[in-house]
Amino acid sequence: MPQKRKIWFKGQIMPAEDAQISVLSPTAQFGLNVFEGIRGYWNADSADVFLFRLDDHLDRLFASCRLIGLDCPYAPDEIRQAIIQVIHENDYHADLAVRATLFVDGEGTWHSSTPVEMFVAPIAKPRRDVTNDAGLRACVSTWRRIDDLSMPPRVKAGANYINGRYAHLEAKAAGYDLPILLDSDGKVSEGAGSCVMLVRDGMLITPPTSGSILESITRDTLLQLVQATDMPTEVRVVDRSELYLADEIFLCGSAAELTPITGIDRFMVGDGRMGPVTRALLAAYLDIADGTDPAHPTWRTGVWLTEDNA
Ligand code: PMP
């Protein structure tokens, strides 16, 4: 029998099913929360799980709090410790993902701001297999991405995902795997839970952070990795028709890692399989994230590492 998943909830470790919040809370009634999804990668040689760019995720969580008007009651180091503690309690020695969510409990309405509480929930989540060529088929959604004048997409708020939900439901109903959304100017924005990158004529192209996207940590990682090579990159406004002419398209994000898009609307992308740039970047990302490649040590936080085995 697999053991029950334990979460960190309001300062205590408990089975997920025992955690309770008020049905009259702003979070339950109006979807008020901010959160982060953080990947952890198991490295057998180091016998450790490495959390990818944990401090950058914490910085973004605090930025989300600031904009949405929530005072986080925890210091970054307390959240870091809660994340590490809950992985220990679940005894994960495997690839995983951790969700750290700040929410508002107690009876309240959409503009209530207290009490801010937190849960941290890890789940086993294997990494993408680099040798798997298969990609997903996407469509350009008729729904537009929320924008900075209404619901800032750089805030990682649960409610923002309702925009992605409309697009996702539409894509599935039309027989596609997922949507890519345009911004309010009709330019390529992002996926429902990931950023978009394309490769055309040997160049990596992605929309800017002012293009109604989340300021993605994976996107930043990949841009840094490519900019250290001789492959040109363009961070700029992207037209919809460029998607149809791209040699490769992939989504990137903590959940998506790098997910090849091998069909877009009625067009096949490349030869309909994961392209060489996508594959090389996925491999480079995973090698750095799991500690196989010692580059960028500050991007990794060991979970099991102690001073004895460091
Ligand atoms: N855009 C959206 C809407 C997302 O939900 C995510 C996932 N967090 C991303 C982009 C990718 O961000 P990151 O690389 O920081 O996970």
PDB file of N, CA, C and O in Angstrom, residues 196-256:
ATOM      1  N   VAL A 196       5.928  29.853 -24.545  1.00  0.00           N
ATOM      2  CA  VAL A 196       6.095  29.299 -25.897  1.00  0.00           C
ATOM      3  C   VAL A 196       7.433  29.756 -26.467  1.00  0.00           C
ATOM      4  O   VAL A 196       7.789  30.934 -26.357  1.00  0.00           O
ATOM      5  N   MET A 197       8.127  28.838 -27.079  1.00  0.00           N
ATOM      6  CA  MET A 197       9.346  29.184 -27.829  1.00  0.00           C
ATOM      7  C   MET A 197       9.264  28.545 -29.195  1.00  0.00           C
ATOM      8  O   MET A 197       8.687  27.457 -29.339  1.00  0.00           O
ATOM      9  N   LEU A 198       9.823  29.218 -30.200  1.00  0.00           N
ATOM     10  CA  LEU A 198       9.895  28.587 -31.498  1.00  0.00           C
ATOM     11  C   LEU A 198      11.282  28.723 -32.092  1.00  0.00           C
ATOM     12  O   LEU A 198      12.058  29.606 -31.713  1.00  0.00           O
ATOM     13  N   VAL A 199      11.582  27.813 -32.972  1.00  0.00           N
ATOM     14  CA  VAL A 199      12.862  27.818 -33.673  1.00  0.00           C
ATOM     15  C   VAL A 199      12.547  28.004 -35.146  1.00  0.00           C
ATOM     16  O   VAL A 199      11.713  27.279 -35.705  1.00  0.00           O
ATOM     17  N   ARG A 200      13.185  29.028 -35.732  1.00  0.00           N
ATOM     18  CA  ARG A 200      12.979  29.252 -37.168  1.00  0.00           C
ATOM     19  C   ARG A 200      14.305  29.679 -37.775  1.00  0.00           C
ATOM     20  O   ARG A 200      14.942  30.615 -37.263  1.00  0.00           O
ATOM     21  N   ASP A 201      14.701  28.997 -38.817  1.00  0.00           N
ATOM     22  CA  ASP A 201      15.968  29.302 -39.497  1.00  0.00           C
ATOM     23  C   ASP A 201      17.127  29.404 -38.502  1.00  0.00           C
ATOM     24  O   ASP A 201      17.925  30.348 -38.545  1.00  0.00           O
ATOM     25  N   GLY A 202      17.185  28.476 -37.572  1.00  0.00           N
ATOM     26  CA  GLY A 202      18.319  28.419 -36.644  1.00  0.00           C
ATOM     27  C   GLY A 202      18.295  29.455 -35.542  1.00  0.00           C
ATOM     28  O   GLY A 202      19.296  29.652 -34.853  1.00  0.00           O
ATOM     29  N   MET A 203      17.157  30.124 -35.363  1.00  0.00           N
ATOM     30  CA  MET A 203      17.063  31.159 -34.333  1.00  0.00           C
ATOM     31  C   MET A 203      15.989  30.766 -33.309  1.00  0.00           C
ATOM     32  O   MET A 203      14.945  30.248 -33.689  1.00  0.00           O
ATOM     33  N   LEU A 204      16.278  31.021 -32.037  1.00  0.00           N
ATOM     34  CA  LEU A 204      15.278  30.757 -30.991  1.00  0.00           C
ATOM     35  C   LEU A 204      14.498  32.043 -30.748  1.00  0.00           C
ATOM     36  O   LEU A 204      15.093  33.095 -30.477  1.00  0.00           O
ATOM     37  N   ILE A 205      13.182  31.957 -30.831  1.00  0.00           N
ATOM     38  CA  ILE A 205      12.337  33.159 -30.736  1.00  0.00           C
ATOM     39  C   ILE A 205      11.285  32.939 -29.649  1.00  0.00           C
ATOM     40  O   ILE A 205      10.671  31.868 -29.580  1.00  0.00           O
ATOM     41  N   THR A 206      11.089  33.952 -28.811  1.00  0.00           N
ATOM     42  CA  THR A 206      10.052  33.844 -27.781  1.00  0.00           C
ATOM     43  C   THR A 206       9.483  35.229 -27.481  1.00  0.00           C
ATOM     44  O   THR A 206      10.195  36.236 -27.563  1.00  0.00           O
ATOM     45  N   PRO A 207       8.190  35.310 -27.145  1.00  0.00           N
ATOM     46  CA  PRO A 207       7.599  36.618 -26.823  1.00  0.00           C
ATOM     47  C   PRO A 207       8.225  37.234 -25.568  1.00  0.00           C
ATOM     48  O   PRO A 207       8.739  36.513 -24.706  1.00  0.00           O
ATOM     49  N   PRO A 208       8.180  38.563 -25.453  1.00  0.00           N
ATOM     50  CA  PRO A 208       8.780  39.247 -24.295  1.00  0.00           C
ATOM     51  C   PRO A 208       7.903  39.132 -23.044  1.00  0.00           C
ATOM     52  O   PRO A 208       6.724  38.763 -23.134  1.00  0.00           O
ATOM     53  N   THR A 209       8.473  39.493 -21.894  1.00  0.00           N
ATOM     54  CA  THR A 209       7.701  39.415 -20.647  1.00  0.00           C
ATOM     55  C   THR A 209       6.580  40.459 -20.609  1.00  0.00           C
ATOM     56  O   THR A 209       5.699  40.380 -19.769  1.00  0.00           O
ATOM     57  N   SER A 210       6.615  41.419 -21.529  1.00  0.00           N
ATOM     58  CA  SER A 210       5.488  42.366 -21.627  1.00  0.00           C
ATOM     59  C   SER A 210       4.406  41.834 -22.580  1.00  0.00           C
ATOM     60  O   SER A 210       3.483  42.555 -22.927  1.00  0.00           O
ATOM     61  N   GLY A 211       4.508  40.578 -22.978  1.00  0.00           N
ATOM     62  CA  GLY A 211       3.540  39.992 -23.912  1.00  0.00           C
ATOM     63  C   GLY A 211       2.471  39.172 -23.221  1.00  0.00           C
ATOM     64  O   GLY A 211       2.066  38.112 -23.730  1.00  0.00           O
ATOM     65  N   SER A 212       2.020  39.637 -22.039  1.00  0.00           N
ATOM     66  CA  SER A 212       0.958  38.941 -21.292  1.00  0.00           C
ATOM     67  C   SER A 212       1.356  37.518 -20.930  1.00  0.00           C
ATOM     68  O   SER A 212       0.588  36.572 -21.105  1.00  0.00           O
ATOM     69  N   ILE A 213       2.585  37.385 -20.405  1.00  0.00           N
ATOM     70  CA  ILE A 213       3.032  36.053 -19.978  1.00  0.00           C
ATOM     71  C   ILE A 213       3.446  36.081 -18.514  1.00  0.00           C
ATOM     72  O   ILE A 213       3.694  37.144 -17.945  1.00  0.00           O
ATOM     73  N   LEU A 214       3.515  34.885 -17.934  1.00  0.00           N
ATOM     74  CA  LEU A 214       4.143  34.767 -16.623  1.00  0.00           C
ATOM     75  C   LEU A 214       5.654  34.922 -16.810  1.00  0.00           C
ATOM     76  O   LEU A 214       6.199  34.446 -17.817  1.00  0.00           O
ATOM     77  N   GLU A 215       6.302  35.589 -15.861  1.00  0.00           N
ATOM     78  CA  GLU A 215       7.766  35.717 -15.956  1.00  0.00           C
ATOM     79  C   GLU A 215       8.372  34.373 -15.578  1.00  0.00           C
ATOM     80  O   GLU A 215       8.767  34.133 -14.446  1.00  0.00           O
ATOM     81  N   SER A 216       8.427  33.525 -16.576  1.00  0.00           N
ATOM     82  CA  SER A 216       8.758  32.107 -16.368  1.00  0.00           C
ATOM     83  C   SER A 216      10.223  31.894 -16.030  1.00  0.00           C
ATOM     84  O   SER A 216      11.121  32.423 -16.704  1.00  0.00           O
ATOM     85  N   ILE A 217      10.453  31.075 -15.033  1.00  0.00           N
ATOM     86  CA  ILE A 217      11.818  30.751 -14.611  1.00  0.00           C
ATOM     87  C   ILE A 217      12.460  29.780 -15.607  1.00  0.00           C
ATOM     88  O   ILE A 217      13.651  29.883 -15.907  1.00  0.00           O
ATOM     89  N   THR A 218      11.663  28.874 -16.156  1.00  0.00           N
ATOM     90  CA  THR A 218      12.211  27.942 -17.153  1.00  0.00           C
ATOM     91  C   THR A 218      12.593  28.699 -18.425  1.00  0.00           C
ATOM     92  O   THR A 218      13.649  28.453 -19.014  1.00  0.00           O
ATOM     93  N   ARG A 219      11.735  29.622 -18.852  1.00  0.00           N
ATOM     94  CA  ARG A 219      12.027  30.440 -20.033  1.00  0.00           C
ATOM     95  C   ARG A 219      13.341  31.189 -19.849  1.00  0.00           C
ATOM     96  O   ARG A 219      14.194  31.207 -20.729  1.00  0.00           O
ATOM     97  N   ASP A 220      13.494  31.783 -18.660  1.00  0.00           N
ATOM     98  CA  ASP A 220      14.729  32.517 -18.372  1.00  0.00           C
ATOM     99  C   ASP A 220      15.940  31.586 -18.426  1.00  0.00           C
ATOM    100  O   ASP A 220      16.986  31.932 -18.983  1.00  0.00           O
ATOM    101  N   THR A 221      15.780  30.390 -17.862  1.00  0.00           N
ATOM    102  CA  THR A 221      16.864  29.401 -17.875  1.00  0.00           C
ATOM    103  C   THR A 221      17.276  29.082 -19.306  1.00  0.00           C
ATOM    104  O   THR A 221      18.464  29.088 -19.646  1.00  0.00           O
ATOM    105  N   LEU A 222      16.276  28.806 -20.150  1.00  0.00           N
ATOM    106  CA  LEU A 222      16.582  28.388 -21.523  1.00  0.00           C
ATOM    107  C   LEU A 222      17.219  29.535 -22.297  1.00  0.00           C
ATOM    108  O   LEU A 222      18.161  29.325 -23.074  1.00  0.00           O
ATOM    109  N   LEU A 223      16.727  30.748 -22.082  1.00  0.00           N
ATOM    110  CA  LEU A 223      17.341  31.888 -22.770  1.00  0.00           C
ATOM    111  C   LEU A 223      18.802  32.027 -22.359  1.00  0.00           C
ATOM    112  O   LEU A 223      19.676  32.252 -23.194  1.00  0.00           O
ATOM    113  N   GLN A 224      19.064  31.870 -21.061  1.00  0.00           N
ATOM    114  CA  GLN A 224      20.461  31.958 -20.607  1.00  0.00           C
ATOM    115  C   GLN A 224      21.316  30.865 -21.231  1.00  0.00           C
ATOM    116  O   GLN A 224      22.452  31.110 -21.633  1.00  0.00           O
ATOM    117  N   LEU A 225      20.766  29.647 -21.297  1.00  0.00           N
ATOM    118  CA  LEU A 225      21.536  28.539 -21.867  1.00  0.00           C
ATOM    119  C   LEU A 225      21.837  28.790 -23.343  1.00  0.00           C
ATOM    120  O   LEU A 225      22.955  28.565 -23.802  1.00  0.00           O
ATOM    121  N   VAL A 226      20.839  29.264 -24.087  1.00  0.00           N
ATOM    122  CA  VAL A 226      21.052  29.469 -25.523  1.00  0.00           C
ATOM    123  C   VAL A 226      21.962  30.665 -25.758  1.00  0.00           C
ATOM    124  O   VAL A 226      22.827  30.637 -26.637  1.00  0.00           O
ATOM    125  N   GLN A 227      21.795  31.701 -24.944  1.00  0.00           N
ATOM    126  CA  GLN A 227      22.628  32.897 -25.146  1.00  0.00           C
ATOM    127  C   GLN A 227      24.105  32.616 -24.866  1.00  0.00           C
ATOM    128  O   GLN A 227      24.974  33.354 -25.319  1.00  0.00           O
ATOM    129  N   ALA A 228      24.377  31.533 -24.137  1.00  0.00           N
ATOM    130  CA  ALA A 228      25.780  31.148 -23.898  1.00  0.00           C
ATOM    131  C   ALA A 228      26.347  30.357 -25.077  1.00  0.00           C
ATOM    132  O   ALA A 228      27.523  30.005 -25.069  1.00  0.00           O
ATOM    133  N   THR A 229      25.530  30.068 -26.079  1.00  0.00           N
ATOM    134  CA  THR A 229      26.010  29.367 -27.278  1.00  0.00           C
ATOM    135  C   THR A 229      26.060  30.375 -28.436  1.00  0.00           C
ATOM    136  O   THR A 229      25.804  31.563 -28.240  1.00  0.00           O
ATOM    137  N   ASP A 230      26.347  29.861 -29.643  1.00  0.00           N
ATOM    138  CA  ASP A 230      26.347  30.802 -30.773  1.00  0.00           C
ATOM    139  C   ASP A 230      25.003  30.819 -31.491  1.00  0.00           C
ATOM    140  O   ASP A 230      24.873  31.409 -32.566  1.00  0.00           O
ATOM    141  N   MET A 231      23.992  30.201 -30.897  1.00  0.00           N
ATOM    142  CA  MET A 231      22.668  30.242 -31.534  1.00  0.00           C
ATOM    143  C   MET A 231      22.021  31.598 -31.249  1.00  0.00           C
ATOM    144  O   MET A 231      21.930  32.020 -30.092  1.00  0.00           O
ATOM    145  N   PRO A 232      21.567  32.306 -32.290  1.00  0.00           N
ATOM    146  CA  PRO A 232      20.932  33.601 -32.035  1.00  0.00           C
ATOM    147  C   PRO A 232      19.561  33.447 -31.355  1.00  0.00           C
ATOM    148  O   PRO A 232      18.858  32.455 -31.576  1.00  0.00           O
ATOM    149  N   THR A 233      19.226  34.423 -30.505  1.00  0.00           N
ATOM    150  CA  THR A 233      17.903  34.428 -29.859  1.00  0.00           C
ATOM    151  C   THR A 233      17.225  35.761 -30.155  1.00  0.00           C
ATOM    152  O   THR A 233      17.892  36.796 -30.274  1.00  0.00           O
ATOM    153  N   GLU A 234      15.927  35.720 -30.263  1.00  0.00           N
ATOM    154  CA  GLU A 234      15.149  36.958 -30.393  1.00  0.00           C
ATOM    155  C   GLU A 234      14.011  36.910 -29.387  1.00  0.00           C
ATOM    156  O   GLU A 234      13.168  36.011 -29.439  1.00  0.00           O
ATOM    157  N   VAL A 235      14.012  37.879 -28.470  1.00  0.00           N
ATOM    158  CA  VAL A 235      12.896  38.038 -27.546  1.00  0.00           C
ATOM    159  C   VAL A 235      12.097  39.209 -28.089  1.00  0.00           C
ATOM    160  O   VAL A 235      12.520  40.362 -27.990  1.00  0.00           O
ATOM    161  N   ARG A 236      10.978  38.884 -28.714  1.00  0.00           N
ATOM    162  CA  ARG A 236      10.251  39.940 -29.429  1.00  0.00           C
ATOM    163  C   ARG A 236       8.810  39.509 -29.686  1.00  0.00           C
ATOM    164  O   ARG A 236       8.451  38.339 -29.481  1.00  0.00           O
ATOM    165  N   VAL A 237       8.020  40.462 -30.110  1.00  0.00           N
ATOM    166  CA  VAL A 237       6.627  40.184 -30.472  1.00  0.00           C
ATOM    167  C   VAL A 237       6.612  39.135 -31.586  1.00  0.00           C
ATOM    168  O   VAL A 237       7.378  39.219 -32.549  1.00  0.00           O
ATOM    169  N   VAL A 238       5.745  38.140 -31.419  1.00  0.00           N
ATOM    170  CA  VAL A 238       5.692  37.022 -32.374  1.00  0.00           C
ATOM    171  C   VAL A 238       4.307  36.985 -33.018  1.00  0.00           C
ATOM    172  O   VAL A 238       3.282  36.994 -32.329  1.00  0.00           O
ATOM    173  N   ASP A 239       4.303  36.960 -34.355  1.00  0.00           N
ATOM    174  CA  ASP A 239       3.032  36.856 -35.081  1.00  0.00           C
ATOM    175  C   ASP A 239       2.507  35.421 -35.051  1.00  0.00           C
ATOM    176  O   ASP A 239       3.288  34.466 -35.046  1.00  0.00           O
ATOM    177  N   ARG A 240       1.193  35.314 -35.140  1.00  0.00           N
ATOM    178  CA  ARG A 240       0.564  33.998 -35.195  1.00  0.00           C
ATOM    179  C   ARG A 240       1.096  33.167 -36.372  1.00  0.00           C
ATOM    180  O   ARG A 240       1.385  31.977 -36.228  1.00  0.00           O
ATOM    181  N   SER A 241       1.254  33.809 -37.538  1.00  0.00           N
ATOM    182  CA  SER A 241       1.651  33.036 -38.716  1.00  0.00           C
ATOM    183  C   SER A 241       3.076  32.494 -38.594  1.00  0.00           C
ATOM    184  O   SER A 241       3.433  31.539 -39.270  1.00  0.00           O
ATOM    185  N   GLU A 242       3.865  33.084 -37.679  1.00  0.00           N
ATOM    186  CA  GLU A 242       5.214  32.526 -37.470  1.00  0.00           C
ATOM    187  C   GLU A 242       5.142  31.133 -36.854  1.00  0.00           C
ATOM    188  O   GLU A 242       6.036  30.310 -37.067  1.00  0.00           O
ATOM    189  N   LEU A 243       4.076  30.890 -36.094  1.00  0.00           N
ATOM    190  CA  LEU A 243       3.900  29.545 -35.536  1.00  0.00           C
ATOM    191  C   LEU A 243       3.786  28.527 -36.669  1.00  0.00           C
ATOM    192  O   LEU A 243       4.298  27.412 -36.589  1.00  0.00           O
ATOM    193  N   TYR A 244       3.082  28.930 -37.738  1.00  0.00           N
ATOM    194  CA  TYR A 244       2.816  27.988 -38.833  1.00  0.00           C
ATOM    195  C   TYR A 244       4.055  27.748 -39.694  1.00  0.00           C
ATOM    196  O   TYR A 244       4.091  26.807 -40.471  1.00  0.00           O
ATOM    197  N   LEU A 245       5.040  28.652 -39.583  1.00  0.00           N
ATOM    198  CA  LEU A 245       6.249  28.520 -40.401  1.00  0.00           C
ATOM    199  C   LEU A 245       7.444  28.025 -39.571  1.00  0.00           C
ATOM    200  O   LEU A 245       8.538  27.861 -40.103  1.00  0.00           O
ATOM    201  N   ALA A 246       7.220  27.789 -38.289  1.00  0.00           N
ATOM    202  CA  ALA A 246       8.337  27.416 -37.412  1.00  0.00           C
ATOM    203  C   ALA A 246       8.851  26.021 -37.748  1.00  0.00           C
ATOM    204  O   ALA A 246       8.096  25.131 -38.149  1.00  0.00           O
ATOM    205  N   ASP A 247      10.161  25.835 -37.554  1.00  0.00           N
ATOM    206  CA  ASP A 247      10.759  24.506 -37.712  1.00  0.00           C
ATOM    207  C   ASP A 247      10.510  23.663 -36.461  1.00  0.00           C
ATOM    208  O   ASP A 247      10.383  22.450 -36.531  1.00  0.00           O
ATOM    209  N   GLU A 248      10.502  24.344 -35.310  1.00  0.00           N
ATOM    210  CA  GLU A 248      10.202  23.651 -34.046  1.00  0.00           C
ATOM    211  C   GLU A 248       9.403  24.612 -33.169  1.00  0.00           C
ATOM    212  O   GLU A 248       9.622  25.834 -33.219  1.00  0.00           O
ATOM    213  N   ILE A 249       8.503  24.060 -32.390  1.00  0.00           N
ATOM    214  CA  ILE A 249       7.810  24.833 -31.350  1.00  0.00           C
ATOM    215  C   ILE A 249       7.853  23.979 -30.086  1.00  0.00           C
ATOM    216  O   ILE A 249       7.696  22.755 -30.156  1.00  0.00           O
ATOM    217  N   PHE A 250       8.095  24.619 -28.962  1.00  0.00           N
ATOM    218  CA  PHE A 250       7.927  23.876 -27.709  1.00  0.00           C
ATOM    219  C   PHE A 250       7.388  24.795 -26.628  1.00  0.00           C
ATOM    220  O   PHE A 250       7.525  26.024 -26.697  1.00  0.00           O
ATOM    221  N   LEU A 251       6.725  24.172 -25.672  1.00  0.00           N
ATOM    222  CA  LEU A 251       6.272  24.885 -24.479  1.00  0.00           C
ATOM    223  C   LEU A 251       7.327  24.678 -23.409  1.00  0.00           C
ATOM    224  O   LEU A 251       7.998  23.639 -23.387  1.00  0.00           O
ATOM    225  N   CYS A 252       7.471  25.645 -22.519  1.00  0.00           N
ATOM    226  CA  CYS A 252       8.410  25.445 -21.419  1.00  0.00           C
ATOM    227  C   CYS A 252       7.807  25.958 -20.124  1.00  0.00           C
ATOM    228  O   CYS A 252       7.036  26.912 -20.110  1.00  0.00           O
ATOM    229  N   GLY A 253       8.159  25.275 -19.048  1.00  0.00           N
ATOM    230  CA  GLY A 253       7.666  25.654 -17.732  1.00  0.00           C
ATOM    231  C   GLY A 253       8.013  24.565 -16.744  1.00  0.00           C
ATOM    232  O   GLY A 253       8.500  23.493 -17.135  1.00  0.00           O
ATOM    233  N   SER A 254       7.757  24.835 -15.481  1.00  0.00           N
ATOM    234  CA  SER A 254       8.094  23.849 -14.451  1.00  0.00           C
ATOM    235  C   SER A 254       7.333  22.547 -14.681  1.00  0.00           C
ATOM    236  O   SER A 254       7.886  21.463 -14.498  1.00  0.00           O
ATOM    237  N   ALA A 255       6.080  22.634 -15.048  1.00  0.00           N
ATOM    238  CA  ALA A 255       5.302  21.413 -15.308  1.00  0.00           C
ATOM    239  C   ALA A 255       5.622  20.871 -16.700  1.00  0.00           C
ATOM    240  O   ALA A 255       5.819  19.673 -16.882  1.00  0.00           O
ATOM    241  N   ALA A 256       5.676  21.762 -17.675  1.00  0.00           N
ATOM    242  CA  ALA A 256       5.879  21.333 -19.074  1.00  0.00           C
ATOM    243  C   ALA A 256       7.307  20.865 -19.319  1.00  0.00           C
ATOM    244  O   ALA A 256       7.552  20.137 -20.282  1.00  0.00           O
TER     245      ALA A 256
END
